[in-house]
CSV table of C-alpha atoms in Angstrom, one decimal:
chain,number,residue,atom,x,y,z
A,12,MET,CA,-21.1,-62.8,-12.8
A,13,PRO,CA,-20.5,-60.8,-9.8
A,14,GLU,CA,-22.9,-60.7,-7.8
A,15,THR,CA,-24.2,-57.0,-6.3
A,16,ASN,CA,-23.8,-56.4,-1.9
A,17,ILE,CA,-27.5,-55.3,-1.1
A,18,PRO,CA,-27.0,-52.9,1.9
A,19,SER,CA,-29.6,-53.8,4.9
A,20,ALA,CA,-32.9,-52.6,4.8
A,21,PRO,CA,-33.0,-49.4,8.0
A,22,THR,CA,-34.5,-49.4,11.1
A,23,LEU,CA,-35.2,-47.3,13.9
A,24,GLY,CA,-30.8,-48.5,15.3
A,25,SER,CA,-29.7,-47.9,11.7
A,26,PRO,CA,-31.7,-45.3,10.4
A,27,ALA,CA,-30.7,-43.9,6.5
A,28,LYS,CA,-28.1,-41.1,7.2
A,29,ARG,CA,-29.8,-38.7,5.3
A,30,PRO,CA,-28.1,-35.3,3.4
A,31,HIS,CA,-26.0,-33.1,3.8
A,32,ALA,CA,-28.2,-29.1,4.1
A,33,ALA,CA,-26.0,-27.3,2.1
A,34,TYR,CA,-24.2,-25.0,3.3
A,35,THR,CA,-25.0,-20.6,4.7
A,36,GLU,CA,-23.7,-18.3,3.6
A,37,ALA,CA,-22.2,-17.7,7.1
A,38,GLU,CA,-20.7,-21.1,6.8
A,39,ARG,CA,-19.2,-20.8,2.9
A,40,ARG,CA,-17.3,-17.0,4.4
A,41,LEU,CA,-15.4,-18.8,7.6
A,42,ILE,CA,-14.3,-21.4,5.0
A,43,SER,CA,-13.0,-18.8,2.3
A,44,GLU,CA,-11.5,-15.9,5.7
A,45,THR,CA,-10.0,-20.2,7.4
A,46,TYR,CA,-8.3,-21.0,4.1
A,47,LEU,CA,-7.2,-17.9,3.4
A,48,ARG,CA,-5.1,-17.5,6.7
A,49,PRO,CA,-1.1,-17.7,7.2
A,50,GLU,CA,-1.0,-20.2,9.4
A,51,VAL,CA,-3.2,-22.9,7.8
A,52,GLN,CA,-0.9,-22.0,4.2
A,53,ARG,CA,-3.8,-23.6,1.6
A,54,ASN,CA,-4.3,-26.5,3.5
A,55,VAL,CA,-7.8,-28.2,3.0
A,56,ALA,CA,-7.2,-30.8,5.9
A,57,ALA,CA,-5.9,-28.4,8.0
A,58,THR,CA,-9.3,-25.9,7.2
A,59,VAL,CA,-11.4,-27.7,8.7
A,60,ALA,CA,-9.4,-28.9,11.6
A,61,LEU,CA,-9.7,-25.6,12.2
A,62,LEU,CA,-13.3,-24.9,11.5
A,63,GLN,CA,-13.5,-27.7,13.9
A,64,ALA,CA,-11.1,-25.8,16.4
A,65,GLU,CA,-13.6,-22.9,16.9
A,66,HIS,CA,-17.0,-23.6,15.6
A,67,VAL,CA,-18.4,-26.7,17.0
A,68,ASN,CA,-21.3,-25.7,16.5
A,69,HIS,CA,-21.4,-26.8,12.7
A,70,ASP,CA,-20.6,-29.2,10.3
A,71,TRP,CA,-17.3,-29.8,8.8
A,72,ASP,CA,-16.9,-32.7,7.0
A,73,TYR,CA,-14.0,-32.9,5.0
A,74,GLN,CA,-15.1,-33.4,1.5
A,75,ARG,CA,-17.6,-31.0,1.9
A,76,VAL,CA,-15.5,-28.6,2.3
A,77,TYR,CA,-12.7,-29.9,-0.5
A,78,ARG,CA,-15.8,-29.7,-2.8
A,79,TYR,CA,-16.3,-25.7,-2.2
A,80,ILE,CA,-13.3,-25.0,-2.3
A,81,ALA,CA,-13.0,-26.6,-5.3
A,82,SER,CA,-16.2,-24.4,-6.5
A,83,ILE,CA,-14.6,-21.5,-6.4
A,84,PRO,CA,-12.1,-19.9,-8.4
A,85,ALA,CA,-10.8,-17.9,-6.6
A,86,LEU,CA,-10.3,-20.0,-4.2
A,87,VAL,CA,-7.8,-22.5,-5.6
A,88,ALA,CA,-6.1,-20.3,-7.5
A,89,GLN,CA,-4.8,-19.3,-4.2
A,90,HIS,CA,-3.0,-23.2,-3.4
A,91,PRO,CA,0.8,-23.4,-4.3
A,92,SER,CA,0.5,-25.9,-7.3
A,93,LYS,CA,-1.6,-23.8,-9.4
A,94,ASP,CA,-0.8,-21.4,-11.7
A,95,PRO,CA,-3.3,-18.0,-11.6
A,96,ALA,CA,-3.5,-17.1,-14.5
A,97,ALA,CA,-4.6,-20.5,-16.2
A,98,LEU,CA,-7.8,-19.9,-13.8
A,99,VAL,CA,-9.1,-16.6,-15.2
A,100,PRO,CA,-13.0,-16.5,-14.3
A,101,ASP,CA,-15.1,-16.5,-16.6
A,102,ALA,CA,-18.2,-14.1,-16.9
A,103,ALA,CA,-20.2,-16.3,-16.0
A,104,ASP,CA,-17.9,-17.8,-12.9
A,105,ALA,CA,-17.6,-14.1,-12.1
A,106,LEU,CA,-21.2,-13.2,-12.0
A,107,GLY,CA,-22.4,-15.5,-9.7
A,108,ARG,CA,-19.2,-15.8,-7.8
A,109,PRO,CA,-19.6,-15.7,-4.3
A,110,PRO,CA,-18.0,-12.6,-2.1
A,111,ILE,CA,-14.8,-14.3,0.0
A,112,LEU,CA,-14.0,-11.0,1.5
A,113,PRO,CA,-14.9,-9.9,5.0
A,114,PRO,CA,-18.0,-7.6,5.3
A,115,GLN,CA,-15.7,-5.3,6.5
A,116,GLU,CA,-13.3,-5.0,3.4
A,117,LEU,CA,-16.1,-5.8,1.2
A,118,ALA,CA,-17.6,-2.8,2.5
A,119,GLU,CA,-14.4,-0.5,2.1
A,120,ALA,CA,-13.2,-2.0,-1.1
A,121,LYS,CA,-18.1,-0.4,-2.4
A,122,ALA,CA,-16.2,2.5,-0.8
A,123,LEU,CA,-13.1,3.1,-2.5
A,124,VAL,CA,-14.9,2.6,-5.9
A,125,LYS,CA,-17.6,4.8,-5.1
A,126,GLN,CA,-14.9,7.6,-4.2
A,127,GLU,CA,-13.3,6.2,-7.3
A,128,ALA,CA,-16.5,7.4,-9.5
A,129,LEU,CA,-17.1,10.7,-7.8
A,130,LEU,CA,-13.5,11.0,-9.0
A,131,LYS,CA,-14.4,10.4,-12.2
A,132,GLU,CA,-17.1,13.1,-12.3
A,133,GLN,CA,-15.8,15.0,-10.3
A,134,ASP,CA,-18.2,15.8,-7.9
A,135,TRP,CA,-15.9,17.7,-5.6
A,136,THR,CA,-19.2,17.9,-3.4
A,137,ALA,CA,-20.4,14.5,-2.5
A,138,LEU,CA,-15.4,14.1,-1.4
A,139,GLY,CA,-16.0,16.4,0.6
A,140,LEU,CA,-14.4,19.4,-1.3
A,141,THR,CA,-15.6,23.0,-2.3
A,142,GLU,CA,-15.3,23.2,-6.2
A,143,GLU,CA,-11.9,25.6,-5.6
A,144,GLN,CA,-10.4,22.7,-4.3
A,145,GLY,CA,-11.3,19.9,-6.7
A,146,LYS,CA,-9.4,22.6,-8.9
A,147,ARG,CA,-6.3,22.5,-7.4
A,148,MET,CA,-6.5,19.1,-7.6
A,149,ILE,CA,-7.3,18.9,-11.0
A,150,SER,CA,-3.8,21.2,-11.7
A,151,MET,CA,-1.9,19.7,-10.0
A,152,GLU,CA,-2.7,16.2,-11.3
A,153,ARG,CA,-1.8,17.5,-14.6
A,154,PHE,CA,1.4,19.6,-13.3
A,155,SER,CA,2.5,15.9,-12.1
A,156,GLN,CA,2.0,14.3,-15.4
A,157,LYS,CA,4.4,16.5,-16.8
A,158,PRO,CA,7.7,16.0,-18.2
A,159,LEU,CA,10.2,15.4,-15.5
A,160,MET,CA,12.1,18.9,-17.2
A,161,HIS,CA,9.4,21.3,-17.3
A,162,MET,CA,8.3,20.1,-13.6
A,163,ILE,CA,12.1,21.2,-12.4
A,164,ARG,CA,12.2,23.9,-14.9
A,165,THR,CA,9.4,25.6,-13.4
A,166,THR,CA,9.7,24.5,-10.0
A,167,HIS,CA,13.6,26.6,-10.7
A,168,GLY,CA,11.4,29.2,-11.2
A,169,GLY,CA,9.0,30.0,-8.2
A,170,MET,CA,12.8,30.1,-6.0
A,171,MET,CA,13.5,32.4,-8.2
A,172,PHE,CA,11.1,34.8,-7.9
A,173,CYS,CA,10.9,34.1,-4.7
A,174,LEU,CA,14.1,35.2,-4.7
A,175,ALA,CA,13.8,37.9,-6.1
A,176,THR,CA,11.2,39.3,-3.6
A,177,LEU,CA,13.2,38.9,-0.8
A,178,ILE,CA,16.5,40.4,-1.7
A,179,ARG,CA,13.4,43.3,-2.8
A,180,ASN,CA,12.5,43.1,0.4
A,181,PHE,CA,15.8,43.2,1.9
A,182,GLU,CA,16.9,46.3,0.4
A,183,ASP,CA,13.8,48.4,1.3
A,184,THR,CA,14.1,46.8,4.9
A,185,ALA,CA,18.0,47.8,4.3
A,186,GLY,CA,17.6,51.1,2.9
A,187,ARG,CA,15.4,52.5,5.5
A,188,ILE,CA,17.3,51.2,9.3
A,189,GLU,CA,19.7,53.6,6.7
A,190,LYS,CA,17.9,56.3,6.6
A,191,CYS,CA,16.1,56.3,10.0
A,192,LEU,CA,13.4,56.1,7.9
A,193,LEU,CA,11.1,53.1,10.7
A,194,PRO,CA,7.5,53.8,11.5
A,195,SER,CA,6.6,54.5,15.3
A,196,GLU,CA,4.9,51.4,17.5
A,197,VAL,CA,3.1,51.5,20.2
A,198,ASP,CA,2.9,48.3,23.6
A,199,GLY,CA,-0.1,47.0,24.3
A,200,LYS,CA,-1.1,49.7,26.3
A,201,GLY,CA,-0.8,52.1,23.7
A,202,ASP,CA,2.3,53.5,25.0
A,203,PRO,CA,4.8,54.8,22.1
A,204,ARG,CA,8.3,51.6,22.2
A,205,PRO,CA,11.4,53.3,22.4
A,206,GLU,CA,13.1,53.7,20.0
A,207,ILE,CA,16.4,51.1,20.0
A,208,GLU,CA,13.9,48.5,20.6
A,209,VAL,CA,11.8,49.0,17.7
A,210,GLU,CA,15.0,49.8,15.6
A,211,ARG,CA,16.3,45.7,16.7
A,212,GLU,CA,14.0,44.2,15.3
A,213,TRP,CA,14.0,45.5,12.0
A,214,HIS,CA,17.7,44.5,12.2
A,215,HIS,CA,16.5,40.6,13.7
A,216,LEU,CA,14.4,40.8,10.0
A,217,LEU,CA,17.4,42.1,8.4
A,218,LEU,CA,18.9,39.3,9.1
A,219,ASP,CA,16.2,36.8,8.9
A,220,TYR,CA,15.1,37.9,4.8
A,221,SER,CA,19.2,37.6,4.7
A,222,ARG,CA,19.1,33.7,5.9
A,223,GLU,CA,16.4,32.8,3.3
A,224,ILE,CA,18.0,34.5,0.5
A,225,ARG,CA,21.5,31.6,1.3
A,226,ALA,CA,19.3,28.8,1.8
A,227,ILE,CA,17.3,30.0,-1.8
A,228,ALA,CA,20.1,30.4,-3.4
A,229,ASP,CA,21.5,27.6,-1.8
A,230,GLN,CA,18.4,26.1,-2.9
A,231,ALA,CA,18.7,27.5,-6.7
A,232,THR,CA,22.0,26.5,-7.3
A,233,ARG,CA,21.3,22.5,-6.6
A,234,SER,CA,17.9,22.9,-8.8
A,235,LYS,CA,20.0,23.8,-11.4
A,236,VAL,CA,22.4,21.1,-11.5
A,237,LEU,CA,19.8,18.6,-11.6
A,238,LEU,CA,18.0,20.9,-14.5
A,239,LEU,CA,21.4,20.2,-15.6
A,240,LYS,CA,21.1,15.8,-15.2
A,241,ALA,CA,17.7,16.1,-17.3
A,242,GLU,CA,19.0,17.3,-19.3
A,243,GLN,CA,22.2,15.3,-20.5
A,244,MET,CA,19.5,12.3,-19.8
A,245,ALA,CA,16.9,14.3,-22.6
A,246,GLY,CA,19.6,14.2,-24.4
A,247,GLU,CA,20.8,10.6,-24.5
A,248,GLY,CA,16.9,9.3,-24.8
A,249,ASN,CA,16.9,11.2,-28.1
A,250,SER,CA,20.0,10.2,-29.6
A,251,GLY,CA,20.2,6.2,-28.2
A,252,LYS,CA,24.0,6.9,-27.0
A,253,LYS,CA,25.2,7.7,-23.8
A,254,LYS,CA,26.9,10.5,-22.9
A,255,GLY,CA,30.3,11.5,-20.3
A,256,LYS,CA,28.9,12.8,-16.3
A,257,PRO,CA,29.0,16.8,-17.5
A,258,GLY,CA,32.0,18.6,-15.8
A,259,PHE,CA,34.9,20.3,-17.1
A,260,GLY,CA,37.5,19.8,-20.0
A,261,PRO,CA,40.9,19.3,-19.4
A,262,MET,CA,43.0,22.5,-18.8
A,263,LEU,CA,46.1,23.7,-19.7
A,264,VAL,CA,48.2,25.8,-17.7
A,265,LYS,CA,51.5,27.3,-17.9
A,266,ALA,CA,53.7,29.0,-15.4
A,267,GLU,CA,57.5,29.9,-15.6
A,268,PRO,CA,60.4,28.2,-14.1
A,269,GLY,CA,59.7,29.5,-10.1
A,270,SER,CA,56.7,30.9,-10.1
A,271,THR,CA,53.3,30.0,-8.3
A,272,VAL,CA,50.4,28.4,-9.7
A,273,ASN,CA,46.7,28.6,-6.9
A,274,LEU,CA,44.5,26.5,-8.3
A,275,HIS,CA,41.4,28.0,-6.3
A,276,GLY,CA,38.6,30.6,-6.3
A,277,ASN,CA,38.6,33.9,-4.2
A,278,GLY,CA,42.8,33.3,-3.8
A,279,ARG,CA,42.3,30.6,-1.9
């Protein structure tokens, strides 16, 4: 029959061991933050060693730290050997789980949640925006959800509108210079400015219009290429077949013997 070893009775020199007090909220946060530090690599022994070195006024015990980490599914899921998909907490765990984020990150997360709720309610004043700015944001959000071809066409149309406006201003400025219909101007003292200086500035304005017209015309050409490419991609998506790249078909050239054929535009 096996014998049971009974321990010796406690004395003043060898008192009975007292149970450890439960970890406080601050201590639990320290454990979580230390366990998630990159240099620890989700190792409980390394977590305890680092806690003992950096927080010497606390009672860090390996078994107690291990049991605490094992009781938090979010920390257990961080271990390389675990599959997070198999450790999804249920409703009870989510409600009773202590926060593992530092106070600053937790405050930022709460602020983002509040801001998202305000956005859903369209409370623009609480976000520091006017009602007009809020309407503009909604309009931009709706526009960004449009298909690619729609956005390219809208952008292309806007550039063509600007191009037409610039051409009209260019023609008006050129007409004023040609017909000597430039307005009289005065300097800061109220004295009339020389006509040659006024005319020179209008010529500079004409050159600025010319540069902007060339820049927008070049960008409009690029936009047209993008539109053609978007239409090709849409056609491929609808038919399920990949079409060839847009380009020119074969060219048939007939030339008499001894003649010269020029295939470049503008006589080049």
